[in-house]
Amino acid sequence: MLKILKSDECKLAAEIIHSGGIVAFPTETVYGLGADAFNANAVARVYSEKGRPGDNPLILHIANAEDFNKLAHNPPKYASALIKAFWPGALTLVVQKSPDLPEWLGGHPMGKTATVGVRMCANPIANTFIKAAGIIAAPSANKAGRPSPTTLAHVIEDFGEADGIAAIDGGSTAVGLESTVVDITGKEPVILRHGAVTQEALRELVSLEKYTEATDTPRSPGMKYRHYAPRAEMTILSGTPENIASYVQKYATSTTIALVNKTIAPFLDASAITTLILGDNKEAIARNLFSYLRECDRLGAQRIFAQAVDTEGLGAAIMDRMTKAAEGRIIYV
Ligand code: TXA
Ligand code: MG
């Protein structure tokens, strides 16, 4: 059984890490499933508990800026501007790894990685825990393929039966979508995964190298796997609220759930169709998306229609997660 810790039990959580255990912890993005980054057995267990493929590296979570200097080898000059602007926060920097460190560090202990993904979180519980525990390797605290957890209840859903895992209760996460992953190994930074720090905010400081997943080999191995998927078949609907509403009305059955935003309310007969309102702005949609995907499973949905958002600001990350949850199905109405 998962052991639940209160938010003021970070010291106990750190002791669990020091004795080789695994601790799920809140960050401002989503919950992470953490192990001592230098403990090969504990890190291997994170991979196996999560069901994560061994070629997909883990983010190293730090609570002190000096730890970045220990982990990174010759970071580019622009790294300090990004760190100053966005740490602590929802930005993960992929950087060349210091040659003094174990070859596997940041990845699966049976493999080798030349780079490490490093993040300093803004959540105070995360920071108290990491300060006491040391550098923590952690993926999101969901079983592979499931939506990322934004509440303790989601962690319990996926790991409630697991022995030897603890979880710190930090309530609901503030952002609800994962960090932005930026590769800083080249002359210009490249966004590998859209996230809570928007490309517009990054561009105010640096120019970004253009990177298209379709033509380049994936540089962030995590991006090639099926992700965030509810059990139901999800389809994204893009178009005017009126057209989306009439499409939903036409094709929804009793086991369909519509994930929409408030713009659609005047056009949709909510008494006939199970409707979950994701929110009326992108921050709210980001916060609710993963939680509502899990809610669709709980309600026994077989089909989900999700209303698209534009890709400005947080919209890029929202559409990335929706597209993966829908395995690319999108209909323009
Ligand atoms: O907000 C977040 O980023 C959350 C919280 C817990 O920090 N973590 C998270 O971890 O979402 P995960 O493992 O679910 O996603 C990490 C992503 C994956 O796509 C992985 O491939 C990429 O970051 N990544 C990590 N280290 C990398 C590296 N050295 N090179 C390239 N990509 C890396
Ligand atoms: Mg994940």
Coordinates of C-alpha atoms and ligand atoms in Angstrom, one line a residue:
M1 CA 0.0 0.0 0.0
L2 CA 1.2 3.5 -0.8
K3 CA 2.2 5.4 2.3
I4 CA 0.7 8.9 2.5
L5 CA 2.8 11.7 4.0
K6 CA 1.5 15.1 5.0
S7 CA 3.1 18.2 3.5
D8 CA 5.1 18.9 6.7
E9 CA 6.7 15.5 6.6
C10 CA 9.4 16.3 4.0
K11 CA 12.1 15.3 6.4
L12 CA 10.6 11.8 6.7
A13 CA 10.2 11.8 2.9
A14 CA 14.0 12.6 2.6
E15 CA 14.8 9.7 4.9
I16 CA 12.8 7.4 2.7
I17 CA 14.9 8.6 -0.3
H18 CA 18.2 8.1 1.6
S19 CA 17.2 4.5 2.5
G20 CA 16.6 3.8 -1.2
G21 CA 12.9 4.3 -1.3
I22 CA 10.6 6.1 -3.8
V23 CA 8.6 9.2 -3.0
A24 CA 5.9 10.9 -5.1
F25 CA 5.9 14.6 -4.5
P26 CA 4.0 17.7 -5.7
T27 CA 5.5 20.3 -8.0
E28 CA 3.7 23.3 -9.4
T29 CA 3.3 21.4 -12.7
V30 CA 2.4 17.8 -11.9
Y31 CA 3.4 15.2 -9.3
G32 CA 6.7 13.5 -9.7
L33 CA 7.8 10.0 -8.8
G34 CA 11.2 10.5 -7.2
A35 CA 14.3 8.5 -6.3
D36 CA 17.8 9.5 -5.2
A37 CA 19.3 10.3 -8.6
F38 CA 22.6 8.6 -7.7
N39 CA 21.0 5.4 -6.4
A40 CA 20.9 3.0 -9.4
N41 CA 18.5 0.5 -7.8
A42 CA 16.0 3.1 -6.7
V43 CA 16.1 4.7 -10.2
A44 CA 15.6 1.3 -11.9
R45 CA 12.6 0.8 -9.6
V46 CA 11.0 4.1 -10.7
Y47 CA 11.3 2.8 -14.3
S48 CA 9.7 -0.6 -13.5
E49 CA 7.0 0.8 -11.2
K50 CA 6.0 3.3 -13.9
G51 CA 6.4 0.9 -16.8
R52 CA 8.6 3.4 -18.5
P53 CA 10.8 2.4 -21.4
G54 CA 14.5 2.4 -20.5
D55 CA 15.5 4.7 -23.3
N56 CA 13.4 7.6 -21.9
P57 CA 15.5 9.7 -19.5
L58 CA 14.3 11.3 -16.3
I59 CA 14.4 14.9 -15.2
L60 CA 16.9 15.6 -12.4
H61 CA 15.2 17.9 -9.8
I62 CA 17.4 20.3 -7.9
A63 CA 16.8 22.8 -5.1
N64 CA 20.1 24.7 -5.2
A65 CA 21.5 26.6 -8.2
E66 CA 25.0 25.1 -7.5
D67 CA 23.7 21.7 -8.3
F68 CA 23.2 22.8 -11.9
N69 CA 26.9 23.6 -12.1
K70 CA 27.7 20.2 -10.8
L71 CA 25.5 18.4 -13.3
A72 CA 26.1 20.6 -16.4
H73 CA 29.2 20.6 -18.6
N74 CA 30.0 23.9 -20.4
P75 CA 26.5 25.3 -20.5
P76 CA 26.0 27.9 -23.2
K77 CA 26.1 31.6 -22.2
Y78 CA 22.4 32.1 -22.8
A79 CA 21.7 29.4 -20.1
S80 CA 22.1 31.9 -17.3
A81 CA 19.5 34.3 -18.8
L82 CA 17.0 31.4 -18.9
I83 CA 17.8 30.3 -15.4
K84 CA 17.5 33.8 -14.1
A85 CA 14.1 34.3 -15.7
F86 CA 12.5 31.0 -15.2
W87 CA 14.0 29.2 -12.2
P88 CA 12.6 28.2 -9.9
G89 CA 9.8 27.2 -12.3
A90 CA 8.4 25.1 -15.0
L91 CA 11.4 24.9 -17.2
T92 CA 13.6 21.9 -17.8
L93 CA 17.0 22.5 -19.4
V94 CA 18.7 19.6 -21.3
V95 CA 22.4 20.2 -21.1
Q96 CA 25.7 18.3 -21.7
K97 CA 26.4 16.2 -18.6
S98 CA 29.6 16.7 -16.6
P99 CA 32.2 14.0 -17.4
D100 CA 32.8 13.4 -13.7
L101 CA 29.3 11.9 -13.3
P102 CA 28.1 8.3 -13.8
E103 CA 27.5 7.6 -17.5
W104 CA 23.9 6.4 -16.7
L105 CA 22.9 9.4 -14.5
G106 CA 19.7 11.0 -15.7
G107 CA 18.7 7.9 -17.6
H108 CA 18.1 4.2 -16.9
P109 CA 21.0 2.6 -14.9
M110 CA 21.5 0.0 -17.7
G111 CA 22.1 2.7 -20.3
K112 CA 24.3 5.8 -21.0
T113 CA 23.3 9.4 -21.5
A114 CA 25.5 12.3 -22.7
T115 CA 23.0 14.9 -21.5
V116 CA 20.9 15.6 -18.4
G117 CA 17.5 17.3 -18.1
V118 CA 17.6 19.6 -15.0
R119 CA 14.8 21.5 -13.3
M120 CA 14.4 23.6 -10.2
C121 CA 10.7 23.6 -9.2
A122 CA 8.9 26.6 -7.6
N123 CA 6.6 24.5 -5.3
P124 CA 7.7 25.0 -1.7
I125 CA 6.9 21.5 -0.6
A126 CA 9.1 20.1 -3.5
N127 CA 11.9 22.4 -2.6
T128 CA 11.8 21.5 1.1
F129 CA 11.8 17.9 0.2
I130 CA 14.6 18.1 -2.4
K131 CA 16.8 20.3 -0.2
A132 CA 16.6 17.6 2.5
A133 CA 16.8 14.6 0.1
G134 CA 19.4 15.8 -2.5
I135 CA 19.1 15.6 -6.3
I136 CA 15.9 13.7 -7.2
A137 CA 15.4 11.8 -10.5
A138 CA 11.7 11.9 -11.2
P139 CA 9.3 11.3 -14.1
S140 CA 5.6 12.3 -13.7
A141 CA 4.0 10.1 -11.1
N142 CA 1.6 8.3 -13.5
K143 CA 1.8 4.8 -15.0
A144 CA 3.3 5.1 -18.5
G145 CA 0.7 6.3 -21.0
R146 CA -1.8 7.6 -18.4
P147 CA -2.5 11.3 -17.9
S148 CA -0.1 13.0 -15.6
P149 CA -1.2 13.4 -11.9
T150 CA -2.3 16.8 -10.7
T151 CA -3.7 15.6 -7.3
L152 CA -2.7 13.1 -4.7
A153 CA -5.8 11.1 -5.7
H154 CA -4.4 10.6 -9.2
V155 CA -1.1 9.2 -7.7
I156 CA -3.2 6.9 -5.5
E157 CA -5.2 5.8 -8.6
D158 CA -2.0 4.6 -10.3
F159 CA 0.2 3.5 -7.4
G160 CA -2.2 3.0 -4.5
E161 CA -1.4 -0.7 -4.3
A162 CA 2.4 -0.3 -4.6
D163 CA 4.5 -1.4 -1.7
G164 CA 7.5 0.7 -0.6
I165 CA 6.3 3.9 -2.2
A166 CA 5.4 7.0 -0.3
A167 CA 3.5 10.1 -1.5
I168 CA 3.5 13.7 -0.1
D169 CA 0.1 15.3 -0.2
G170 CA 0.5 18.7 -1.8
G171 CA -3.1 19.3 -2.9
S172 CA -3.8 20.2 -6.5
T173 CA -0.9 21.4 -8.6
A174 CA -1.0 25.0 -9.7
V175 CA -0.3 24.7 -13.4
G176 CA -1.6 21.2 -14.3
L177 CA 0.7 20.7 -17.3
E178 CA 4.3 19.6 -17.3
S179 CA 7.4 21.8 -17.6
T180 CA 8.7 23.0 -20.9
V181 CA 11.7 21.0 -21.9
V182 CA 14.4 23.0 -23.7
D183 CA 17.5 21.6 -25.3
I184 CA 20.4 24.0 -24.6
T185 CA 23.2 21.9 -26.1
G186 CA 23.3 23.9 -29.3
K187 CA 24.0 27.4 -30.4
E188 CA 20.3 28.3 -30.0
P189 CA 17.9 26.6 -27.6
V190 CA 15.3 24.2 -29.0
I191 CA 11.9 23.4 -27.4
L192 CA 11.6 19.6 -27.1
R193 CA 8.3 19.7 -25.2
H194 CA 5.9 22.6 -25.0
G195 CA 4.9 23.3 -21.4
A196 CA 4.0 25.9 -18.8
V197 CA 6.8 28.3 -19.9
T198 CA 5.5 29.5 -23.2
Q199 CA 7.6 29.9 -26.4
E200 CA 6.6 33.6 -26.5
A201 CA 8.1 34.0 -23.0
L202 CA 11.3 32.2 -24.1
R203 CA 11.6 34.3 -27.2
E204 CA 11.7 37.5 -25.2
L205 CA 15.2 36.3 -24.0
V206 CA 16.6 34.1 -26.7
S207 CA 15.9 33.1 -30.3
L208 CA 14.8 29.6 -30.7
E209 CA 16.0 27.1 -33.2
K210 CA 13.2 25.7 -35.3
Y211 CA 12.5 22.1 -34.5
T212 CA 9.9 19.9 -36.1
E213 CA 9.2 16.5 -34.6
A214 CA 8.1 15.1 -37.9
T215 CA 11.3 15.7 -39.8
D216 CA 14.0 15.4 -37.1
T217 CA 14.7 12.2 -35.2
P218 CA 13.1 12.8 -31.7
R219 CA 15.7 14.4 -29.5
S220 CA 13.4 14.0 -26.5
P221 CA 12.8 10.3 -26.4
G222 CA 9.7 10.7 -24.3
M223 CA 7.8 12.4 -27.2
K224 CA 7.6 9.3 -29.3
Y225 CA 5.5 7.2 -26.9
R226 CA 1.7 7.1 -26.5
H227 CA 0.8 9.6 -23.8
Y228 CA -1.8 11.1 -21.6
A229 CA -4.4 8.7 -23.0
P230 CA -7.8 8.1 -21.4
R231 CA -9.4 4.7 -22.0
A232 CA -12.0 6.3 -24.2
E233 CA -11.3 7.1 -27.9
M234 CA -10.7 10.8 -28.0
T235 CA -11.2 13.2 -31.0
I236 CA -10.3 16.8 -31.0
L237 CA -12.8 19.2 -32.7
S238 CA -11.5 22.4 -34.2
G239 CA -13.8 25.1 -35.4
T240 CA -16.3 27.7 -34.2
P241 CA -18.1 26.9 -31.0
E242 CA -21.3 26.7 -32.9
N243 CA -20.0 24.1 -35.4
I244 CA -18.4 22.1 -32.6
A245 CA -21.6 22.1 -30.7
S246 CA -23.6 20.9 -33.6
Y247 CA -21.1 18.1 -34.4
V248 CA -21.2 16.9 -30.8
Q249 CA -25.0 17.1 -30.8
K250 CA -25.1 15.0 -34.0
Y251 CA -22.6 12.3 -33.1
A252 CA -22.6 12.0 -29.3
T253 CA -24.1 8.9 -27.7
S254 CA -24.9 8.1 -24.1
T255 CA -21.3 7.1 -23.4
T256 CA -19.8 10.2 -25.0
I257 CA -18.3 13.1 -22.9
A258 CA -17.7 16.5 -24.3
L259 CA -14.7 18.3 -23.0
V260 CA -15.3 21.9 -23.9
N261 CA -14.8 25.5 -22.8
K262 CA -17.4 28.0 -21.9
T263 CA -17.7 29.5 -25.4
I264 CA -19.7 26.5 -26.4
A265 CA -22.3 26.7 -23.6
P266 CA -24.9 28.8 -25.5
F267 CA -24.9 26.3 -28.4
L268 CA -24.8 22.9 -26.6
D269 CA -27.8 21.2 -24.9
A270 CA -25.9 20.1 -21.8
S271 CA -28.9 18.2 -20.5
A272 CA -28.6 15.7 -23.4
I273 CA -24.8 15.3 -23.4
T274 CA -22.4 14.7 -20.5
T275 CA -20.3 17.9 -20.6
L276 CA -17.3 18.8 -18.6
I277 CA -16.3 22.5 -18.9
L278 CA -12.5 22.7 -19.0
G279 CA -12.5 26.3 -18.1
D280 CA -12.9 29.7 -19.7
N281 CA -9.2 30.6 -20.1
K282 CA -6.1 28.7 -21.0
E283 CA -4.7 28.6 -17.4
A284 CA -7.9 26.9 -16.2
I285 CA -8.0 24.5 -19.2
A286 CA -4.3 23.6 -18.5
R287 CA -5.1 23.0 -14.8
N288 CA -8.1 20.8 -15.5
L289 CA -7.2 18.8 -18.6
F290 CA -5.4 15.8 -17.1
S291 CA -7.9 15.6 -14.2
Y292 CA -10.9 15.6 -16.6
L293 CA -9.3 13.0 -18.8
R294 CA -9.2 10.8 -15.7
E295 CA -12.7 11.8 -14.8
C296 CA -13.9 10.6 -18.3
D297 CA -12.5 7.2 -17.4
R298 CA -14.3 7.2 -14.0
L299 CA -17.5 8.1 -15.7
G300 CA -17.1 5.2 -18.1
A301 CA -16.8 7.3 -21.3
Q302 CA -16.2 5.4 -24.5
R303 CA -15.8 8.4 -26.6
I304 CA -14.5 11.9 -25.9
F305 CA -14.9 15.0 -28.0
A306 CA -12.5 17.7 -26.9
Q307 CA -12.7 21.3 -28.1
A308 CA -9.4 22.6 -29.6
V309 CA -7.8 25.8 -28.4
D310 CA -5.5 28.1 -30.4
T311 CA -1.8 27.5 -30.1
E312 CA -0.8 30.9 -28.7
G313 CA 0.8 31.0 -25.3
L314 CA -0.2 28.0 -23.1
G315 CA -2.3 26.8 -26.0
A316 CA 0.7 25.1 -27.6
A317 CA 1.2 22.9 -24.6
I318 CA -2.6 22.2 -24.2
M319 CA -2.9 21.2 -27.9
D320 CA 0.2 19.0 -27.6
R321 CA -1.2 17.1 -24.7
M322 CA -4.7 16.9 -26.3
T323 CA -3.2 15.7 -29.6
K324 CA -1.3 12.9 -27.9
A325 CA -4.3 11.9 -25.8
A326 CA -6.3 11.7 -29.0
E327 CA -3.5 9.9 -30.8
G328 CA -3.6 12.6 -33.5
R329 CA -7.4 12.4 -34.2
I330 CA -8.6 15.9 -35.1
I331 CA -11.6 16.9 -37.1
Y332 CA -12.1 20.4 -38.5
V333 CA -15.7 21.3 -38.4
Ligands
TXA1 O1 6.8 19.1 -15.1 C1 7.5 18.2 -15.3 O2 8.4 18.2 -16.1 C2 7.3 16.9 -14.5 C3 7.6 17.2 -13.0 C4 7.5 16.0 -12.1 O3 8.9 17.7 -12.9 N1 8.1 15.8 -14.9 C5 7.8 15.2 -16.1 O4 8.7 14.1 -16.3 O5 6.9 15.5 -16.8 P1 8.5 13.1 -17.5 O6 9.5 12.0 -17.3 O7 7.1 12.6 -17.5 O8 8.8 13.9 -18.8 C6 10.2 14.3 -19.0 C7 10.4 14.6 -20.4 C8 10.4 13.4 -21.3 O9 9.8 13.7 -22.6 C9 11.9 13.1 -21.5 O10 12.1 12.4 -22.7 C10 12.5 14.4 -21.4 O11 11.7 15.2 -20.5 N2 13.9 14.4 -21.0 C11 14.4 14.2 -19.7 N3 15.7 14.2 -19.7 C12 16.1 14.4 -21.0 C13 17.4 14.4 -21.7 N4 18.5 14.3 -21.1 N5 17.4 14.6 -23.1 C14 16.2 14.8 -23.7 N6 15.0 14.7 -23.2 C15 14.9 14.5 -21.8
MG2 MG 5.3 12.0 -18.0

